[in-house]
Amino acid sequence: MTAMAHEPMATDKETLLDFFLGLDTPQGFRAELVEGEIVVTPPPDGDHEDYLGIIGRQVTRRSATDIQISGYKGLVLSGADDQPADHVIPDATIAPYAMRLFRGAEPWMPSKGVAMVVEVTSSRSRNDRVAKRHAYARGAVPLCLLVDRAKSAVTIFSEPKGADHLSTHTAPFGDPLPLPAPFSFDLDTAAFL
């Protein structure tokens, strides 16, 4: 059997970004470019969507500031080290309604004005727990809410600096989790049980 030679794929950041932006993913799948790695995620399961619904309902009803939520909005964030810009799709992107941040936005928009992103862990939980959290910190997104289904806990990461957050607060499912301004209420996680 004769081995076929293949030309090596270019790895410079512009070529990687061009390849990523040209992907044609199947309907329902999400493709993201996080820390120089292309990640394709299948459609979420029902429990994943239930957690998002619980959070969305509380955020819109209980926040001190009128809030607007976008599901699966593409964000362009600063890349890690010498990698191309991160292109991430949070499970939910939340901003003050008065900003009308999503109106007229491109499919991949900058994170300026985003108040909080929400991630519910999926099959690639390390990506949700670490790589995407670091991308949000580099993009100066003030708050990142992580629902960790495997650990039965919810964490709010705040005060982004560099590639991480200076402050974290975790509550097990069933306990309230205080959300800082502009939300200023305790997220009730009892329904996560």
PDB file of N, CA, C and O in Angstrom, residues 30 32 41 44 48-49 52 69-73 89-93 117-122 128 132 136 145 147:
ATOM      1  N   ARG A  30     -22.638  24.281  16.472  1.00  0.00           N
ATOM      2  CA  ARG A  30     -21.932  25.546  16.645  1.00  0.00           C
ATOM      3  C   ARG A  30     -20.441  25.313  16.448  1.00  0.00           C
ATOM      4  O   ARG A  30     -19.876  24.388  17.022  1.00  0.00           O
ATOM      5  N   GLU A  32     -16.772  27.146  17.002  1.00  0.00           N
ATOM      6  CA  GLU A  32     -16.108  28.240  17.708  1.00  0.00           C
ATOM      7  C   GLU A  32     -14.607  28.104  17.515  1.00  0.00           C
ATOM      8  O   GLU A  32     -14.091  27.005  17.309  1.00  0.00           O
ATOM      9  N   THR A  41     -19.639  21.969  18.314  1.00  0.00           N
ATOM     10  CA  THR A  41     -20.508  21.436  19.356  1.00  0.00           C
ATOM     11  C   THR A  41     -21.849  21.025  18.760  1.00  0.00           C
ATOM     12  O   THR A  41     -22.453  21.803  18.022  1.00  0.00           O
ATOM     13  N   PRO A  44     -27.667  21.216  21.732  1.00  0.00           N
ATOM     14  CA  PRO A  44     -27.762  20.897  23.158  1.00  0.00           C
ATOM     15  C   PRO A  44     -28.940  19.980  23.471  1.00  0.00           C
ATOM     16  O   PRO A  44     -29.928  19.942  22.745  1.00  0.00           O
ATOM     17  N   HIS A  48     -29.888  20.951  29.211  1.00  0.00           N
ATOM     18  CA  HIS A  48     -29.069  22.139  28.945  1.00  0.00           C
ATOM     19  C   HIS A  48     -29.976  23.349  28.715  1.00  0.00           C
ATOM     20  O   HIS A  48     -29.809  24.413  29.310  1.00  0.00           O
ATOM     21  N   GLU A  49     -30.981  23.174  27.875  1.00  0.00           N
ATOM     22  CA  GLU A  49     -31.895  24.273  27.544  1.00  0.00           C
ATOM     23  C   GLU A  49     -32.786  24.639  28.724  1.00  0.00           C
ATOM     24  O   GLU A  49     -33.150  25.796  28.902  1.00  0.00           O
ATOM     25  N   LEU A  52     -30.875  27.002  30.939  1.00  0.00           N
ATOM     26  CA  LEU A  52     -30.861  28.343  30.335  1.00  0.00           C
ATOM     27  C   LEU A  52     -32.203  29.037  30.500  1.00  0.00           C
ATOM     28  O   LEU A  52     -32.253  30.242  30.766  1.00  0.00           O
ATOM     29  N   ILE A  69     -31.562  39.476  26.392  1.00  0.00           N
ATOM     30  CA  ILE A  69     -30.806  38.227  26.302  1.00  0.00           C
ATOM     31  C   ILE A  69     -30.797  37.743  24.862  1.00  0.00           C
ATOM     32  O   ILE A  69     -31.822  37.746  24.188  1.00  0.00           O
ATOM     33  N   SER A  70     -29.616  37.319  24.406  1.00  0.00           N
ATOM     34  CA  SER A  70     -29.482  36.699  23.095  1.00  0.00           C
ATOM     35  C   SER A  70     -28.921  35.302  23.290  1.00  0.00           C
ATOM     36  O   SER A  70     -27.917  35.120  23.983  1.00  0.00           O
ATOM     37  N   GLY A  71     -29.577  34.316  22.692  1.00  0.00           N
ATOM     38  CA  GLY A  71     -29.062  32.959  22.747  1.00  0.00           C
ATOM     39  C   GLY A  71     -28.121  32.717  21.583  1.00  0.00           C
ATOM     40  O   GLY A  71     -28.454  33.029  20.442  1.00  0.00           O
ATOM     41  N   TYR A  72     -26.944  32.215  21.882  1.00  0.00           N
ATOM     42  CA  TYR A  72     -25.973  31.797  20.873  1.00  0.00           C
ATOM     43  C   TYR A  72     -25.507  32.939  19.967  1.00  0.00           C
ATOM     44  O   TYR A  72     -25.393  32.785  18.764  1.00  0.00           O
ATOM     45  N   LYS A  73     -25.198  34.097  20.556  1.00  0.00           N
ATOM     46  CA  LYS A  73     -24.690  35.257  19.806  1.00  0.00           C
ATOM     47  C   LYS A  73     -23.176  35.160  19.681  1.00  0.00           C
ATOM     48  O   LYS A  73     -22.477  35.010  20.675  1.00  0.00           O
ATOM     49  N   ILE A  89     -19.307  31.474  21.038  1.00  0.00           N
ATOM     50  CA  ILE A  89     -20.759  31.590  21.038  1.00  0.00           C
ATOM     51  C   ILE A  89     -21.249  31.159  22.417  1.00  0.00           C
ATOM     52  O   ILE A  89     -21.402  29.964  22.683  1.00  0.00           O
ATOM     53  N   PRO A  90     -21.469  32.114  23.320  1.00  0.00           N
ATOM     54  CA  PRO A  90     -21.988  31.754  24.642  1.00  0.00           C
ATOM     55  C   PRO A  90     -23.382  31.135  24.514  1.00  0.00           C
ATOM     56  O   PRO A  90     -24.110  31.402  23.559  1.00  0.00           O
ATOM     57  N   ASP A  91     -23.758  30.351  25.500  1.00  0.00           N
ATOM     58  CA  ASP A  91     -25.121  29.829  25.527  1.00  0.00           C
ATOM     59  C   ASP A  91     -26.114  30.985  25.649  1.00  0.00           C
ATOM     60  O   ASP A  91     -27.199  30.926  25.082  1.00  0.00           O
ATOM     61  N   ALA A  92     -25.745  32.021  26.391  1.00  0.00           N
ATOM     62  CA  ALA A  92     -26.559  33.236  26.484  1.00  0.00           C
ATOM     63  C   ALA A  92     -25.629  34.435  26.641  1.00  0.00           C
ATOM     64  O   ALA A  92     -24.625  34.365  27.351  1.00  0.00           O
ATOM     65  N   THR A  93     -25.970  35.506  25.952  1.00  0.00           N
ATOM     66  CA  THR A  93     -25.253  36.773  26.060  1.00  0.00           C
ATOM     67  C   THR A  93     -26.267  37.791  26.569  1.00  0.00           C
ATOM     68  O   THR A  93     -27.350  37.928  25.999  1.00  0.00           O
ATOM     69  N   VAL A 117     -22.143  36.692  30.296  1.00  0.00           N
ATOM     70  CA  VAL A 117     -22.353  35.533  29.431  1.00  0.00           C
ATOM     71  C   VAL A 117     -22.689  34.352  30.325  1.00  0.00           C
ATOM     72  O   VAL A 117     -22.303  34.308  31.497  1.00  0.00           O
ATOM     73  N   VAL A 118     -23.425  33.400  29.766  1.00  0.00           N
ATOM     74  CA  VAL A 118     -23.801  32.189  30.495  1.00  0.00           C
ATOM     75  C   VAL A 118     -23.314  30.987  29.708  1.00  0.00           C
ATOM     76  O   VAL A 118     -23.503  30.920  28.485  1.00  0.00           O
ATOM     77  N   GLU A 119     -22.704  30.049  30.412  1.00  0.00           N
ATOM     78  CA  GLU A 119     -22.291  28.781  29.832  1.00  0.00           C
ATOM     79  C   GLU A 119     -22.844  27.660  30.695  1.00  0.00           C
ATOM     80  O   GLU A 119     -22.712  27.685  31.916  1.00  0.00           O
ATOM     81  N   VAL A 120     -23.493  26.695  30.055  1.00  0.00           N
ATOM     82  CA  VAL A 120     -23.943  25.478  30.711  1.00  0.00           C
ATOM     83  C   VAL A 120     -23.057  24.370  30.160  1.00  0.00           C
ATOM     84  O   VAL A 120     -22.936  24.228  28.941  1.00  0.00           O
ATOM     85  N   THR A 121     -22.414  23.613  31.041  1.00  0.00           N
ATOM     86  CA  THR A 121     -21.463  22.607  30.573  1.00  0.00           C
ATOM     87  C   THR A 121     -22.138  21.596  29.658  1.00  0.00           C
ATOM     88  O   THR A 121     -23.303  21.260  29.814  1.00  0.00           O
ATOM     89  N   SER A 122     -21.339  21.162  28.685  1.00  0.00           N
ATOM     90  CA  SER A 122     -21.795  20.183  27.712  1.00  0.00           C
ATOM     91  C   SER A 122     -20.788  19.047  27.673  1.00  0.00           C
ATOM     92  O   SER A 122     -20.034  18.857  28.624  1.00  0.00           O
ATOM     93  N   ASP A 128     -15.845  24.755  28.373  1.00  0.00           N
ATOM     94  CA  ASP A 128     -16.734  25.689  29.067  1.00  0.00           C
ATOM     95  C   ASP A 128     -16.107  26.196  30.358  1.00  0.00           C
ATOM     96  O   ASP A 128     -16.218  27.373  30.688  1.00  0.00           O
ATOM     97  N   LYS A 132     -13.086  28.901  27.429  1.00  0.00           N
ATOM     98  CA  LYS A 132     -14.032  29.980  27.129  1.00  0.00           C
ATOM     99  C   LYS A 132     -14.044  31.018  28.248  1.00  0.00           C
ATOM    100  O   LYS A 132     -14.141  32.212  27.990  1.00  0.00           O
ATOM    101  N   TYR A 136     -13.450  35.010  27.723  1.00  0.00           N
ATOM    102  CA  TYR A 136     -14.328  36.082  28.207  1.00  0.00           C
ATOM    103  C   TYR A 136     -13.556  37.085  29.058  1.00  0.00           C
ATOM    104  O   TYR A 136     -13.797  38.284  28.982  1.00  0.00           O
ATOM    105  N   LEU A 145     -21.237  33.452  33.997  1.00  0.00           N
ATOM    106  CA  LEU A 145     -21.978  32.518  34.838  1.00  0.00           C
ATOM    107  C   LEU A 145     -21.826  31.118  34.251  1.00  0.00           C
ATOM    108  O   LEU A 145     -22.156  30.896  33.081  1.00  0.00           O
ATOM    109  N   VAL A 147     -22.825  27.157  34.678  1.00  0.00           N
ATOM    110  CA  VAL A 147     -23.635  26.096  35.280  1.00  0.00           C
ATOM    111  C   VAL A 147     -22.905  24.794  34.982  1.00  0.00           C
ATOM    112  O   VAL A 147     -22.846  24.368  33.830  1.00  0.00           O
TER     113      VAL A 147
END
